[in-house]
C-alpha positions as a printed Julia matrix, in Angstrom:
403×3 Matrix{Float64}:
  -3.18    2.93  -15.27
   0.62    3.05  -15.32
   2.06    5.77  -13.1
   2.96    8.82  -15.24
   6.62    8.64  -14.19
   6.94    5.34  -16.1
   4.28    5.78  -18.79
   6.88    6.54  -21.46
   8.57    3.15  -21.14
   7.61    0.98  -24.12
   7.96   -2.82  -24.22
   8.88   -4.92  -27.23
   5.75   -6.92  -26.49
   2.72   -6.04  -24.38
   0.96   -9.36  -23.81
  -2.62   -9.23  -22.46
  -3.18  -12.64  -20.9
  -6.61  -14.17  -20.34
  -5.36  -17.28  -18.57
  -2.34  -19.42  -17.68
  -1.85  -20.68  -21.25
  -1.5   -17.09  -22.51
   1.01  -16.39  -19.75
   3.05  -19.47  -20.69
   3.08  -18.39  -24.34
   4.27  -14.88  -23.43
   7.02  -16.31  -21.24
   8.14  -18.55  -24.11
   8.43  -15.51  -26.4
  10.5   -13.77  -23.76
  12.84  -16.77  -23.5
  13.18  -17.03  -27.27
  14.03  -13.36  -27.58
  16.18  -13.13  -24.47
  13.86  -10.41  -23.2
  13.28   -9.25  -19.65
   9.82   -9.85  -18.16
   7.6    -7.46  -16.2
   4.16   -8.28  -14.84
   1.38   -5.7   -14.75
  -1.74   -5.94  -12.64
  -2.78   -2.32  -12.05
   0.4    -0.46  -13.01
   0.77    1.45   -9.73
   4.37    0.48   -8.95
   6.43    3.35   -7.47
   9.64    1.69   -8.73
   8.29    1.11  -12.26
   8.44   -2.67  -12.02
   5.13   -3.07  -13.87
   6.75   -1.46  -16.94
   9.68   -2.61  -19.05
  11.39   -2.63  -22.42
  11.09   -6.4   -22.9
   7.87   -8.36  -22.45
   5.13   -6.94  -20.22
   2.62   -9.58  -19.16
  -0.67   -7.77  -18.57
  -2.95   -9.88  -16.36
  -5.87   -7.43  -16.46
  -7.95   -9.76  -18.72
  -7.86  -12.31  -15.87
 -10.51  -10.42  -13.94
 -13.49  -11.7   -12.02
 -14.74  -12.67   -8.58
 -16.43  -15.94   -7.58
 -17.88  -16.11   -4.07
 -18.48  -19.38   -2.24
 -19.54  -18.88    1.35
 -16.8   -16.95    3.11
 -14.27  -17.56    0.32
 -13.7   -15.59   -2.85
 -11.62  -16.65   -5.86
 -10.37  -13.48   -7.51
  -8.65  -13.19  -10.87
  -5.21  -11.58  -10.7
  -6.23   -8.75  -13.01
  -9.19   -7.61  -10.95
  -9.03   -4.03   -9.69
 -10.19   -3.15   -6.19
 -13.36   -1.44   -7.38
 -14.41   -4.67   -9.06
 -13.49   -6.72   -5.99
 -15.57   -4.53   -3.67
 -18.54   -4.35   -6.03
 -18.7    -8.13   -6.42
 -18.26   -8.89   -2.73
 -20.76   -6.2    -1.66
 -23.51   -8.12   -3.46
 -22.9   -10.9    -0.92
 -22.47   -8.61    2.09
 -18.75   -9.5     2.23
 -15.39   -7.8     1.75
 -11.67   -8.25    2.3
  -9.24   -5.92    4.13
  -7.56   -3.86    1.42
  -6.98   -0.32    0.23
  -9.28    2.36   -1.19
  -7.72    3.01   -4.6
 -10.29    1.66   -7.09
  -7.8     1.02   -9.92
  -5.16   -0.79   -7.82
  -4.67   -4.41   -8.92
  -5.51   -7.05   -6.33
  -2.54   -9.28   -7.14
   0.18   -6.7    -6.66
  -1.51   -5.36   -3.55
  -1.74   -8.75   -1.84
   1.75   -9.87   -2.86
   3.23   -6.82   -1.14
   1.05   -6.84    1.99
  -2.0    -4.64    1.53
  -3.15   -2.11    4.13
  -6.53   -0.42    4.51
  -9.31    0.74    6.82
 -10.09   -2.8     8.01
  -6.45   -3.71    8.57
  -6.31   -3.02   12.28
  -9.34   -5.32   12.69
  -8.53   -8.07   10.18
  -4.89   -7.71    9.17
  -3.16   -7.26    5.84
  -4.72   -8.25    2.54
  -2.14  -11.02    2.31
  -3.16  -12.34    5.73
  -6.5   -13.32    4.17
  -4.85  -15.2     1.28
  -5.79  -18.91    1.33
  -4.7   -20.24   -2.07
  -3.17  -19.15   -5.35
  -2.55  -20.38   -8.89
   0.56  -19.19  -10.68
   2.64  -19.8   -13.79
   6.37  -20.34  -13.34
   9.08  -19.06  -15.68
   9.25  -22.43  -17.48
   5.53  -22.24  -18.3
   4.25  -24.71  -15.71
   1.02  -23.86  -13.88
   1.04  -24.8   -10.2
  -1.11  -24.44   -7.11
   0.72  -22.84   -4.21
   1.54  -25.14   -1.31
   1.99  -23.92    2.26
   5.62  -22.96    1.68
   4.87  -20.95   -1.43
   1.89  -19.31    0.25
   4.25  -18.14    2.97
   6.22  -16.28    0.28
   3.15  -14.95   -1.54
   1.9   -13.39    1.7
   3.93  -10.23    1.3
   7.07  -11.49   -0.44
   6.16  -11.12   -4.09
   5.76  -14.01   -6.52
   8.38  -16.17   -8.26
   6.02  -16.4   -11.22
   2.86  -14.86  -12.67
  -0.14  -15.18  -10.37
  -3.34  -16.07  -12.24
  -5.84  -16.21   -9.37
  -6.01  -15.81   -5.62
  -8.43  -17.19   -3.05
  -9.22  -15.04   -0.05
 -11.09  -15.49    3.18
 -13.75  -12.77    3.29
 -15.33  -11.0     6.25
 -18.75   -9.38    6.74
 -18.8    -5.91    5.21
 -19.47   -3.49    8.08
 -21.36   -0.23    7.96
 -19.09    2.6     9.06
 -18.6     6.33    9.37
 -16.07    7.78    6.96
 -14.62   11.09    8.1
 -12.18   13.82    7.19
 -11.03   16.4     9.74
  -8.78   19.34    8.93
  -6.8    21.45   11.4
  -4.97   24.8    11.31
  -1.54   24.73    9.69
  -0.04   26.2    12.85
  -1.28   23.17   14.79
   0.53   20.58   12.64
   3.07   19.73   15.35
   0.38   19.45   18.02
  -1.78   17.17   15.86
   1.13   14.88   14.97
   2.22   14.6    18.6
  -1.32   13.83   19.76
  -1.91   11.34   16.92
   1.29    9.45   17.7
   0.47    9.23   21.41
  -3.13    8.14   20.8
  -2.38    5.22   18.48
  -1.55    2.48   21.02
  -4.85    2.91   22.87
  -7.19    3.26   19.89
  -9.78    0.55   19.35
  -8.89   -1.82   16.52
 -12.02   -0.7    14.63
 -10.68    2.88   14.4
  -8.72    3.6    11.22
  -7.37    7.15   11.4
  -4.63    8.27    9.02
  -2.83   11.6     9.22
  -1.56   13.47    6.17
   0.26   16.8     6.26
   0.78   18.43    2.88
   2.82   21.4     1.72
   1.06   22.48   -1.52
   3.06   23.28   -4.67
   2.45   27.02   -4.13
   5.02   27.98   -1.47
   2.72   30.76   -0.24
  -0.09   28.32    0.56
  -0.34   27.05    4.15
   0.21   23.45    5.18
  -2.87   21.23    4.96
  -3.34   19.04    8.05
  -5.91   16.26    7.67
  -6.95   13.26    9.77
  -9.25   10.88    7.93
 -10.43    7.3     7.73
 -13.31    5.21    9.02
 -14.8     4.24   12.37
 -17.82    2.09   13.38
 -20.06    5.02   14.34
 -20.0     8.85   14.55
 -19.3     8.87   18.3
 -15.89    7.32   17.59
 -14.98   10.43   15.58
 -15.89   12.59   18.58
 -13.65   10.43   20.77
 -10.79   10.82   18.3
 -11.17   14.61   18.34
 -10.97   14.56   22.15
  -7.76   12.55   21.94
  -6.28   15.04   19.49
  -7.2    17.77   21.98
  -8.04   20.32   19.3
 -11.23   21.36   17.56
 -11.0    20.77   13.8
 -11.44   23.54   11.25
 -13.67   21.26    9.2
 -15.47   18.04   10.13
 -16.94   16.05    7.25
 -18.6    12.67    7.92
 -20.55   10.09    5.93
 -22.2     7.05    7.52
 -23.05    4.21    5.19
 -22.21    0.79    3.86
 -18.63   -0.41    3.54
 -18.82    0.04   -0.23
 -20.05    3.63    0.16
 -17.26    4.32    2.64
 -14.65    3.03    0.2
 -15.99    5.21   -2.59
 -16.05    8.32   -0.43
 -12.5     7.83    0.85
 -11.2     7.14   -2.67
 -12.45   10.53   -3.88
 -12.59   11.16   -7.6
  -9.33    9.25   -8.3
  -8.53   11.79  -11.02
  -5.36   11.12  -13.07
  -2.33   13.08  -11.91
   0.33   13.63  -14.57
   2.98   14.68  -12.07
   5.87   12.45  -10.98
   5.92   11.1    -7.41
   9.12   10.21   -5.56
   8.53    8.4    -2.21
  10.46    7.11    0.79
   8.79    4.97    3.45
   9.67    3.44    6.8
   8.03    1.84    9.83
   8.24    3.2    13.38
   7.77    1.47   16.73
   7.95    4.72   18.68
   7.51    8.36   17.67
   9.2    10.85   15.37
  10.23   14.41   16.34
   7.14   16.34   15.3
   8.44   19.9    15.58
  11.61   19.23   13.59
   9.71   17.31   10.95
   7.11   20.05   10.46
   9.75   22.79   10.42
  11.58   20.98    7.64
   8.36   20.39    5.7
   7.57   24.11    5.67
  11.09   25.42    5.08
  12.59   26.52    1.76
   9.63   25.34   -0.3
  10.16   24.98   -4.04
   7.53   26.26   -6.52
   5.77   23.34   -8.17
   6.89   20.76   -5.59
   4.23   19.22   -3.38
   5.52   17.67   -0.15
   3.54   15.09    1.77
   3.91   13.24    5.07
   1.45   10.33    5.05
   1.1     8.5     8.39
  -0.79    5.17    8.33
  -1.81    3.62   11.66
  -0.5     0.15   12.44
  -1.13   -1.99   15.53
  -4.17   -4.2    16.09
  -4.4    -7.24   13.84
  -1.37   -6.12   11.84
   0.71   -6.8    14.94
  -0.98  -10.0    16.08
   0.82  -12.11   13.47
   4.37  -13.32   14.19
   7.09  -11.63   12.14
   8.14  -14.95   10.59
   4.63  -16.36   10.03
   4.55  -14.79    6.55
   7.15  -13.15    4.33
   5.84   -9.77    5.51
   7.87   -8.98    8.67
   6.65   -5.55    9.83
   4.52   -6.79   12.7
   5.61   -4.67   15.66
   5.25   -1.14   14.3
   3.12    1.71   15.62
   2.76    3.38   12.22
   4.05    3.6     8.67
   5.27    6.92    7.27
   5.45    7.58    3.53
   7.23   10.8     2.58
   6.62   11.94   -0.99
   7.79   14.77   -3.2
   5.49   15.21   -6.22
   6.69   17.44   -9.05
   5.84   18.32  -12.66
   7.22   15.86  -15.18
  10.06   18.16  -16.26
  11.16   18.83  -12.67
  13.16   16.85  -10.12
  12.53   16.98   -6.36
  14.62   19.42   -4.35
  16.55   18.44   -1.25
  13.58   18.22    1.13
  12.72   14.55    0.54
  16.14   13.17    1.35
  16.62   15.59    4.25
  13.27   14.64    5.78
  13.99   10.93    5.41
  17.41   11.43    7.02
  15.74   13.21    9.94
  13.27   10.38   10.64
  15.41    7.38    9.78
  17.22    7.08   13.15
  13.81    6.61   14.78
  12.61    3.91   12.36
  12.82    0.13   12.24
  14.88    0.08    9.05
  11.92   -1.58    7.33
  10.16   -0.38    4.18
   6.65   -1.29    2.99
   7.01   -3.63   -0.03
   4.18   -1.87   -1.88
   6.13    1.39   -1.68
   9.27    0.04   -3.4
  12.29    2.19   -4.17
  14.91    1.46   -6.84
  18.17    0.26   -5.35
  16.91   -0.76   -1.92
  18.17   -4.2    -0.79
  15.82   -7.06    0.03
  16.6    -6.62    3.72
  14.69   -3.33    3.79
  11.49   -5.09    2.75
  11.88   -8.43    4.51
  14.17   -7.81    7.49
  14.77  -11.14    9.28
  12.8   -13.06    6.65
  15.18  -12.1     3.83
  17.12  -15.38    3.79
  14.03  -17.54    3.47
  12.53  -15.2     0.84
  15.68  -15.54   -1.27
  15.78  -19.32   -0.88
  12.2   -19.72   -2.07
  12.67  -17.36   -4.99
  15.74  -19.3    -6.08
  13.85  -22.6    -5.83
  10.86  -21.53   -7.92
  12.58  -18.99  -10.18
  16.22  -20.16  -10.45
  16.93  -17.91  -13.44
  15.67  -14.79  -11.68
  13.12  -13.98  -14.37
  10.75  -12.11  -12.07
  11.29   -8.87  -10.2
  12.13   -9.03   -6.51
   9.15   -6.97   -5.39
   5.49   -7.03   -6.43
   3.94   -4.46   -8.73
   0.29   -3.52   -8.44
C-alpha cells in the first residue's frame, strides 16, 4: 500500500521481482533507459522514496519466512503480518512494529521500533545476514562492514532476503488508557518523568491528538504492552491520574500485535511529519497550548511520543549505522489533511518549539524531503557515505530506506 500522498506518482516501469535475477534485469532496463530507480517493499515511505517516475523495483513477490532454530530467513517483500504469523507457529518473534502491511526490509534498514524494543532493541539489531543485488546486477552476501550499514543506514542495493535472530514470543497485556483533554499537560509531564525508571518490559507510548473538527476536545491516550495487568496499574500510579477509559487484553504476542494494530483501515488523507529524539524533556504546557490553538477545520494534529531507553540505549552509537542510542524518547509531530489541503502553520511552529530541546537527530524511518544525512546518522554520517560510495558509486539508490 503506497501512502496516498504519493499514490499518483506513476513509474515508466513497475517491476515485480521474485528473486535476484529479476532485480538484476530491472536494474539493467533502468541503466539502458537512463531511468531513476526506486525500491518498494511496503510503500509506507513518508518521503515518497518507494515511488518514482522511472523504474520501481517491487520486492513484494520475494515473500516468505524460513525458521531454523532461533534464526529466521525472511524475504525482503514480506509484510509484518506475514512475519508474525510464520514465527508464531514456532513460538518465536522479532522486535518490530505493529503495522501489518509494513515491509520488513524497509523497516529493518531504517531501524525498526516496537513493543519489544526496550527489551530486545531495534529490528536492525537482530539482523544477522542479508543478500542484496548491487546496481551493476551482482548478487552478494553482506559482510560485517556492509551489515554495519544495513543496520539502520539503508542499503546500497536491493535487499532480497534478511536473516534475523528471533526471540521467544511472550504473552503480554495490551492496553489503551485515555485521559481528560484538560489533563494533557499533566499526563505528558508525568510520562516524561516516569520513562527512565520504567522496567524494560514496559512499552508505553503517548499520543495526543487534536481531531479535524476544531470543536472536538484533544484525545489523550497512553497505550502499548506490558508483561501482566499489574504493570498497567503501576503505570497509572506513575501517571498520578485515573484514566477516563481503561481497556486491556491479555494474550499471546500475536494477539497483542493484532489488537494494537487496530483495523488498519486505509486513510486517503495526506500526512506531513517531523520527528526528533530527546534526551531530556519538552515543555509540556507550551506544547499542548500550541496544539490546541487556532485549529484549522479538516486538519488533524498529532503528537506521538515513543519510549526509548532500555535495550535501544545499550548499543554503542557507532556499533551500527543507527546512532540514536542515548535518547529518552522519540517524538513524531504530524499534520494530516485532506488531499486537496495543505497543513497550516501549526506543524512548523510546534517543531520549532521543541527543536531546541532535541538531539538534532531524526528517525530514518520517518524521512523528510530535504533533510541532510547528518540528521539521520549524526556522528556516523561519514562512514555511511563512504560505504554507500563503495557499493553504489553511481548513487543509484536513495539515501534512506523505504518500507
